[in-house]
Short mmCIF file of C-alpha atoms in Angstrom, two decimals:
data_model
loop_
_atom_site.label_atom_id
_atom_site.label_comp_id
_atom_site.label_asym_id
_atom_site.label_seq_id
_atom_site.Cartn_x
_atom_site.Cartn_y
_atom_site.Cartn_z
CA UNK K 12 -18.71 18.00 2.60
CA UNK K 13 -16.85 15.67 0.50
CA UNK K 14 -13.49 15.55 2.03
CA UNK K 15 -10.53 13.63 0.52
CA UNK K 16 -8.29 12.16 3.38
CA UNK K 17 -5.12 10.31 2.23
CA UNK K 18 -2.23 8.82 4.02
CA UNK K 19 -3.13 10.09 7.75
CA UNK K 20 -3.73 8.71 11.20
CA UNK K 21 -6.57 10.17 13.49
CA UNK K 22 -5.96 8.47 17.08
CA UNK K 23 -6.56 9.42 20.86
CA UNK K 24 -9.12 11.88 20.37
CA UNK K 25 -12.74 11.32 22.35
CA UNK K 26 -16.38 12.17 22.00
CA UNK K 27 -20.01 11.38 22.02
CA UNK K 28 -20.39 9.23 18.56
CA UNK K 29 -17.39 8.87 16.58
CA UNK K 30 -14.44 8.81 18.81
CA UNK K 31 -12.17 9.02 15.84
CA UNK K 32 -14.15 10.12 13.25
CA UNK K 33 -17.71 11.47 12.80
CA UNK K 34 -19.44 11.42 8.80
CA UNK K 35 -22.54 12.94 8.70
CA UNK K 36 -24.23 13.36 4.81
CA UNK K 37 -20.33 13.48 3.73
CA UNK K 38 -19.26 11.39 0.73
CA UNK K 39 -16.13 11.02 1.60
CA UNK K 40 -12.47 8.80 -0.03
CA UNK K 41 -10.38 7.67 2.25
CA UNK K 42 -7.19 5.77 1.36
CA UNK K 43 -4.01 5.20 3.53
CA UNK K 44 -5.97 5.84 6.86
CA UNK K 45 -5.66 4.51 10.32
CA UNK K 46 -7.99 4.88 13.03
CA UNK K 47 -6.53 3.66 16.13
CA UNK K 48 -6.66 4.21 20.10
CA UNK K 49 -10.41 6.41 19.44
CA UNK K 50 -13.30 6.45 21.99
CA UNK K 51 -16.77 6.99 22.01
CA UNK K 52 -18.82 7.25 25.16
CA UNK K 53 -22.29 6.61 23.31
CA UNK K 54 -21.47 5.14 19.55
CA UNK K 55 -18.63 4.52 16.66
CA UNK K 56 -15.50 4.34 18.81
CA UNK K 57 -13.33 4.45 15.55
CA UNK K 58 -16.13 5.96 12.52
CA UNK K 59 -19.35 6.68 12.94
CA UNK K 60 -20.85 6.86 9.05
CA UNK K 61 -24.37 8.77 8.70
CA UNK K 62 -26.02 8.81 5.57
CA UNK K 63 -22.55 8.90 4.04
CA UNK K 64 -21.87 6.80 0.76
CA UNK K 65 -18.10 6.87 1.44
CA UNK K 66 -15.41 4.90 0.00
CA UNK K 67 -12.85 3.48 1.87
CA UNK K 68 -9.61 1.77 0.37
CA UNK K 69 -6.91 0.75 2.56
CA UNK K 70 -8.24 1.69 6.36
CA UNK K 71 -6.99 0.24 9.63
CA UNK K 72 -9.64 0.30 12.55
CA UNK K 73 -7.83 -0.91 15.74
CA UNK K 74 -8.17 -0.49 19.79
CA UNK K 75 -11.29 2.17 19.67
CA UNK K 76 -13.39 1.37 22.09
CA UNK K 77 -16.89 2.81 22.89
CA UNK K 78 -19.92 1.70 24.93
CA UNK K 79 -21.53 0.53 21.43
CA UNK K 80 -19.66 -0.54 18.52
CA UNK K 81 -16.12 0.15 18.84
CA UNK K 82 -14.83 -0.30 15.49
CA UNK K 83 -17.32 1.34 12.64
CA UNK K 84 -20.63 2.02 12.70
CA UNK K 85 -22.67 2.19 9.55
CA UNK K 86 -26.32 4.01 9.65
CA UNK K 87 -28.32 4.18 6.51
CA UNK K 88 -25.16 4.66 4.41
CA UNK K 89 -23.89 3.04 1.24
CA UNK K 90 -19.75 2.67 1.87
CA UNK K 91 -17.53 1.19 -0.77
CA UNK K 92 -14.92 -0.85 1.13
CA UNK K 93 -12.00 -2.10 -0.19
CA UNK K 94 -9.02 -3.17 2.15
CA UNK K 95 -10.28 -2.81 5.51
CA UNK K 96 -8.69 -4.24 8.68
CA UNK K 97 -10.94 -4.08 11.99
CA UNK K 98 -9.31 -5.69 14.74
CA UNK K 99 -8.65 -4.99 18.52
CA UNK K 100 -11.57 -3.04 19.11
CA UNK K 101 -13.55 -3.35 22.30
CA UNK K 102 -17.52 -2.34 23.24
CA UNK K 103 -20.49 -3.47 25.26
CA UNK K 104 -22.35 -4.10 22.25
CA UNK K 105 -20.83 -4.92 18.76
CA UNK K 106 -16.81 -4.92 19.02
CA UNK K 107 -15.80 -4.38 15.55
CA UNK K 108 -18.88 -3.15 12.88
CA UNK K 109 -22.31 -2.52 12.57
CA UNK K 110 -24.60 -2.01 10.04
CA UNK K 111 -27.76 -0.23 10.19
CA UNK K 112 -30.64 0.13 7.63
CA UNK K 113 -27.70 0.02 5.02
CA UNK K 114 -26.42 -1.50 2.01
CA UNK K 115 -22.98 -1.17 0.63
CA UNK K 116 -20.07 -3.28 -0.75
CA UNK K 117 -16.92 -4.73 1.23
CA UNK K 118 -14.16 -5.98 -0.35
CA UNK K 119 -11.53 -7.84 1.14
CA UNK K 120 -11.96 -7.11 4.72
CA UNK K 121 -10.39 -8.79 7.41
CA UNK K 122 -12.65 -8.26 10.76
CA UNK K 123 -11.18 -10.45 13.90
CA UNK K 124 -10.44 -9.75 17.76
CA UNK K 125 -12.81 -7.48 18.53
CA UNK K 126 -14.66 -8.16 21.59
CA UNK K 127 -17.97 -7.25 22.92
CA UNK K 128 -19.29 -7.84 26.33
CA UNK K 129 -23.15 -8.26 25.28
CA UNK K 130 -22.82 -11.41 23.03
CA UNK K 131 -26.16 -10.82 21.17
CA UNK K 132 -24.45 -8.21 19.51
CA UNK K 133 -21.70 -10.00 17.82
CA UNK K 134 -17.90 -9.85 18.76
CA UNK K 135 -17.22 -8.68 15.29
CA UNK K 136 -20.46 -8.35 13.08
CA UNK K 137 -23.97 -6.93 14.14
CA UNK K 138 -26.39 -6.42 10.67
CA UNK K 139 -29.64 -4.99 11.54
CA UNK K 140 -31.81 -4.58 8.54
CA UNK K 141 -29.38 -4.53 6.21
CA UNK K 142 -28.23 -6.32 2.87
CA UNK K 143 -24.71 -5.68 2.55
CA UNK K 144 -22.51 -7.49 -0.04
CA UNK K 145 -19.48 -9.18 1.31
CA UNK K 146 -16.62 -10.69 -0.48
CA UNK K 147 -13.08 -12.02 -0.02
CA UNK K 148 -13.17 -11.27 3.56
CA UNK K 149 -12.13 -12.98 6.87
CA UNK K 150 -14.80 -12.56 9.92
CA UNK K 151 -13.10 -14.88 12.63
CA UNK K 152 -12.77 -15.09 16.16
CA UNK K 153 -12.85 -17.77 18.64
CA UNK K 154 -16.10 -17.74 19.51
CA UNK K 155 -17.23 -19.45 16.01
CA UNK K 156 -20.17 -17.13 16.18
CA UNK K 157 -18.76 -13.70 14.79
CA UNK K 158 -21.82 -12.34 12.87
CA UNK K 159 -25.33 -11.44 14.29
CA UNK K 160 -28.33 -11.16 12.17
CA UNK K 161 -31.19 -8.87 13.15
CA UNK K 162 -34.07 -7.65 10.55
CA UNK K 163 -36.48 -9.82 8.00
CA UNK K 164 -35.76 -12.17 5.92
CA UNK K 165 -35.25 -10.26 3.06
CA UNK K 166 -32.46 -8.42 4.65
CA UNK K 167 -29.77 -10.44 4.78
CA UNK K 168 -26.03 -9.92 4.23
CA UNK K 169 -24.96 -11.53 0.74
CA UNK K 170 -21.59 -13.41 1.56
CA UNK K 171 -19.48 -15.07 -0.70
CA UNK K 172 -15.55 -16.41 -1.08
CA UNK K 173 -14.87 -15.78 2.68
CA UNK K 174 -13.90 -17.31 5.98
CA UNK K 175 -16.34 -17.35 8.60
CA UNK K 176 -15.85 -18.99 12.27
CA UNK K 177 -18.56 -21.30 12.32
CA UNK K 178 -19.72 -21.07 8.53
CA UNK K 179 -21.83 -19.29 6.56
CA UNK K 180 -24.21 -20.49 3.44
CA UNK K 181 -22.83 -18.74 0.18
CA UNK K 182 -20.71 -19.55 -2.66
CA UNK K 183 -17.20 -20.59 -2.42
CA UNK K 184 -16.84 -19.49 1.83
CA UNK K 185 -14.81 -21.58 4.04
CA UNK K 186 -14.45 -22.12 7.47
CA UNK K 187 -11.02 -22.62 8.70
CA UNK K 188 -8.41 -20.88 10.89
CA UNK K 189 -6.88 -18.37 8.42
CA UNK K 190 -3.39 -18.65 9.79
CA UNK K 191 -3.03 -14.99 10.42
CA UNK K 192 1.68 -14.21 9.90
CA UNK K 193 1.63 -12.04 13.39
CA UNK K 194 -1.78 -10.97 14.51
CA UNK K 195 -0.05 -11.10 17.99
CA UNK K 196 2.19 -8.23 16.27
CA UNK K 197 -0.61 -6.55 14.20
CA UNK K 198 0.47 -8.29 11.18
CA UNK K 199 -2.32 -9.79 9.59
CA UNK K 200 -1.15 -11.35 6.40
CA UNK K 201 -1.32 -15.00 5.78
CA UNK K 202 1.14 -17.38 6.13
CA UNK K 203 2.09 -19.50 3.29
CA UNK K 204 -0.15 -22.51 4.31
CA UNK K 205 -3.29 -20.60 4.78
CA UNK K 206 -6.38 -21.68 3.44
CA UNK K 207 -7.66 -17.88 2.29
CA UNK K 208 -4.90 -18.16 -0.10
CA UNK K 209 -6.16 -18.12 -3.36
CA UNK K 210 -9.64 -18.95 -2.37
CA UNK K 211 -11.51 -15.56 -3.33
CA UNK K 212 -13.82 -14.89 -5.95
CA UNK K 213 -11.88 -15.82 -9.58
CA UNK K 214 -14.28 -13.69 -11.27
CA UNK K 215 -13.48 -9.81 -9.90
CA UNK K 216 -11.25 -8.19 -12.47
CA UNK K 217 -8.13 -7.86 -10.28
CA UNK K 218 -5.52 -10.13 -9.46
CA UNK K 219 -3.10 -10.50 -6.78
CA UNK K 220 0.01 -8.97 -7.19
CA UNK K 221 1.81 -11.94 -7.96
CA UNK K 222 -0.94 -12.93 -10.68
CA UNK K 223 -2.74 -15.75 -9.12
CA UNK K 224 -6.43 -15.69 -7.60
CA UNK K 225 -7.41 -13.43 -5.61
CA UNK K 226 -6.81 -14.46 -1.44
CA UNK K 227 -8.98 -13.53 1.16
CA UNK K 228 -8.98 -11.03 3.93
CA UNK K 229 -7.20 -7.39 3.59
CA UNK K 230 -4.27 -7.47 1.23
CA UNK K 231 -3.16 -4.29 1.18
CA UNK K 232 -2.22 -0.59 2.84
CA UNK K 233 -0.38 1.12 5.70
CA UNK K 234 -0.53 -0.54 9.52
CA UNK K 235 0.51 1.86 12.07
CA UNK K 236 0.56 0.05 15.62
CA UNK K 237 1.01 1.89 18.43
CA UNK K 238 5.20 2.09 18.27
CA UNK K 239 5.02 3.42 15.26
CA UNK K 240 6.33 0.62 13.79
CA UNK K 241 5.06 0.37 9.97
CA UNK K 242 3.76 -2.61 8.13
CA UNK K 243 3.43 -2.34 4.23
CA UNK K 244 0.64 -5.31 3.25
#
């Protein structure tokens, strides 16, 4: 099935793999969507994606939790992800995303305060064997280690234009705090002085609303937290 899900939250609901959402050879859009408060006893507290090209604008992943990967979890799938805040997810292996055997395109994503007991697997990142294409995104946590690597060395992630704890090698990333407005408060905006201001790729085809470069990390959609309480970024 190729479901279109706008404007909805899915939270509190349990199960085996995919605590808040299971896709499984479903091509699905999401827009508008929050995933929050999910858990998985075996895998993909918040989305579990299988085989599923999906694309995602505008999704908040926060406080699944699940004995691996808490936040998404991305097997041999090819999502389109634009506007994706992961955060607040916790696991025993991988707190916020992992991706599998897979390829895909994220866009803007902001990925911080997950935590995962098993440090191998990466508080907010685990990439096994895949080549994913990240851009304009903030990967941070205090650890200044938030991304494991697994596979050869032709899979690696391609990322560019963001802000990774500790550094990464690509074009135009930077490693500094991004001065998150609230994150205490689930507002994850950037403060006026923040370095991901203005510092994402020049060359995409959008611009920010108010017509300069492009910033990095999520810049847009619906955040429900858990009193309801909504923030429009």
């Amino acid at each position: 099935s190729n479901p279109m899900l706008n404007h909805i939250t899915i939270s509190n609901n349990i199960a085996d793999y995919g605590g808040g959402m299971y896709l499984r050879y479903s091509d699905a859009t999401m827009s508008h969507v929050t995933i929050r408060e999910n858990e998985s006893e075996e895998s993909g507290g918040g989305i579990t994606l299988y085989r599923s090209n999906t694309i995602l604008s505008d999704i908040n992943i926060n406080q699944n939790t699940s004995n691996a990967v808490a936040g998404i979890y991305i097997i041999d799938s090819n999502p389109t992800v634009t506007n994706m805040t992961i955060s607040l997810n916790s696991s025993n292996y991988t707190g916020g995303v992992s991706i599998y055997q897979s390829t895909g395109t994220l866009t803007n994503v902001s990925v911080t305060l997950n935590e995962t007991v098993n440090d191998n697997f990466g508080d907010e990142m685990y990439i096994w064997q895949s080549n994913p294409i990240i851009t304009n995104s903030i990967i941070w946590d205090d650890n200044l280690d938030p991304i494991e690597v697994n596979g050869a060395s032709s899979e690696i992630p391609i990322i560019t234009y963001s802000d990774i704890a500790g550094g990464w090698e690509g074009e135009g990333n930077i490693d500094s705090l991004p001065l998150f407005a609230d994150s205490g408060s689930g507002d994850y905006t950037l403060q006026d002085d923040s370095p991901c201001i203005d510092s994402g790729n020049p060359s995409l085809w959008y611009q920010d609303l108010d017509g300069t470069n492009n910033d990095m990390g999520s810049t847009g959609g619906l955040f429900v937290w858990p009193n309801f309480i909504e923030h429009d970024f």
